[in-house]
Tab-separated table of C-alpha atoms in Angstrom:
chain	number	residue	atom	x	y	z
X	1266	MET	CA	30.984	-28.175	-12.011
X	1267	PRO	CA	28.478	-30.807	-10.863
X	1268	MET	CA	29.673	-33.144	-8.135
X	1269	LYS	CA	29.222	-36.243	-10.321
X	1270	ALA	CA	31.588	-34.825	-12.924
X	1271	MET	CA	34.049	-33.887	-10.186
X	1272	ILE	CA	34.073	-37.425	-8.796
X	1273	TYR	CA	34.511	-38.832	-12.314
X	1274	LYS	CA	37.507	-36.576	-12.961
X	1275	THR	CA	39.042	-37.520	-9.611
X	1276	LEU	CA	38.712	-41.237	-10.272
X	1277	SER	CA	40.013	-40.827	-13.795
X	1278	THR	CA	43.084	-38.990	-12.509
X	1279	VAL	CA	43.815	-41.657	-9.887
X	1280	VAL	CA	43.456	-44.472	-12.434
X	1281	ASP	CA	45.773	-42.685	-14.891
X	1282	ASP	CA	48.429	-42.334	-12.198
X	1283	PHE	CA	48.096	-45.953	-11.190
X	1284	PHE	CA	48.561	-47.203	-14.743
X	1285	ALA	CA	51.409	-44.752	-15.357
X	1286	PHE	CA	53.405	-46.642	-12.720
X	1287	CYS	CA	52.220	-50.189	-13.514
X	1288	ILE	CA	52.451	-50.326	-17.300
X	1289	ARG	CA	55.656	-49.880	-19.254
X	1290	MET	CA	55.342	-46.736	-21.322
X	1291	PRO	CA	57.540	-43.899	-22.559
X	1292	TRP	CA	58.654	-41.288	-20.054
X	1293	LEU	CA	56.914	-38.512	-21.956
X	1294	HIS	CA	53.573	-40.211	-21.500
X	1295	ARG	CA	54.228	-40.599	-17.768
X	1296	LEU	CA	55.099	-36.927	-17.546
X	1297	ALA	CA	51.895	-36.078	-19.405
X	1298	CYS	CA	49.901	-37.998	-16.779
X	1299	PHE	CA	51.557	-36.012	-14.015
X	1300	ARG	CA	50.967	-32.787	-15.927
X	1301	ASP	CA	47.265	-33.616	-15.801
X	1302	ASP	CA	47.607	-34.046	-12.029
X	1303	VAL	CA	49.127	-30.604	-11.659
X	1304	VAL	CA	46.295	-29.046	-13.635
X	1305	PHE	CA	43.755	-30.998	-11.571
X	1306	LEU	CA	45.339	-29.853	-8.285
X	1307	ILE	CA	45.252	-26.247	-9.473
X	1308	PHE	CA	41.581	-26.710	-10.323
X	1309	LEU	CA	40.864	-28.109	-6.838
X	1310	TYR	CA	42.761	-25.248	-5.214
X	1311	GLN	CA	40.787	-22.663	-7.179
X	1312	ARG	CA	37.531	-24.384	-6.295
X	1313	TRP	CA	38.503	-24.229	-2.628
X	1314	ILE	CA	39.602	-20.563	-2.734
X	1315	TYR	CA	36.749	-19.213	-4.878
X	1316	ARG	CA	33.691	-20.741	-3.285
X	1317	VAL	CA	30.226	-20.343	-4.764
X	1318	ASP	CA	28.387	-17.288	-3.466
X	1319	THR	CA	24.947	-18.690	-2.669
X	1320	LYS	CA	23.511	-15.200	-2.012
X	1321	ARG	CA	24.369	-13.985	-5.506
X	1322	ILE	CA	21.625	-13.779	-8.131
X	1323	ASN	CA	22.390	-15.920	-11.185
X	1324	GLU	CA	21.582	-15.152	-14.814
X	1325	TYR	CA	18.060	-16.542	-14.398
X	1326	GLY	CA	17.244	-14.280	-11.439
X	1327	GLN	CA	17.325	-17.112	-8.903
X	1328	VAL	CA	19.080	-17.097	-5.552
X	1329	ALA	CA	20.236	-20.379	-4.007
X	1330	GLU	CA	20.045	-19.062	-0.453
X	1331	PRO	CA	17.562	-16.225	0.131
X	1332	GLU	CA	18.466	-13.575	2.669
X	1333	GLU	CA	16.890	-14.080	6.058
X	1334	LYS	CA	14.881	-11.172	7.362
X	1335	THR	CA	16.075	-10.020	10.722
X	1336	ALA	CA	13.810	-8.700	13.441
X	1337	GLU	CA	15.710	-5.383	13.428
X	1338	GLY	CA	15.174	-4.919	9.690
X	1339	GLU	CA	11.442	-5.510	9.998
X	1340	GLU	CA	11.132	-3.140	12.973
X	1341	SER	CA	13.004	-0.386	11.167
X	1342	LYS	CA	10.631	-0.703	8.191
X	1343	LYS	CA	7.615	-0.408	10.530
X	1344	ASP	CA	9.047	2.707	12.192
X	1345	LYS	CA	9.411	4.516	8.866
């Protein structure tokens, strides 16, 4: 998820919680706002646990972080 969308979702969640306490509304709607918070916290937890592997090749054949060649790897290729 792009960072702009993540920030938008975070702000939207905070604003929903704020208005859930300030405005008079049915209890079911308040509970629905907090249900969204639980889902959002689970999403954040999963994003933290399952980080993006920058060395993995994506579907377009691109790598975000190319492997660095070590001096040992180059020497072993020369010896062969």
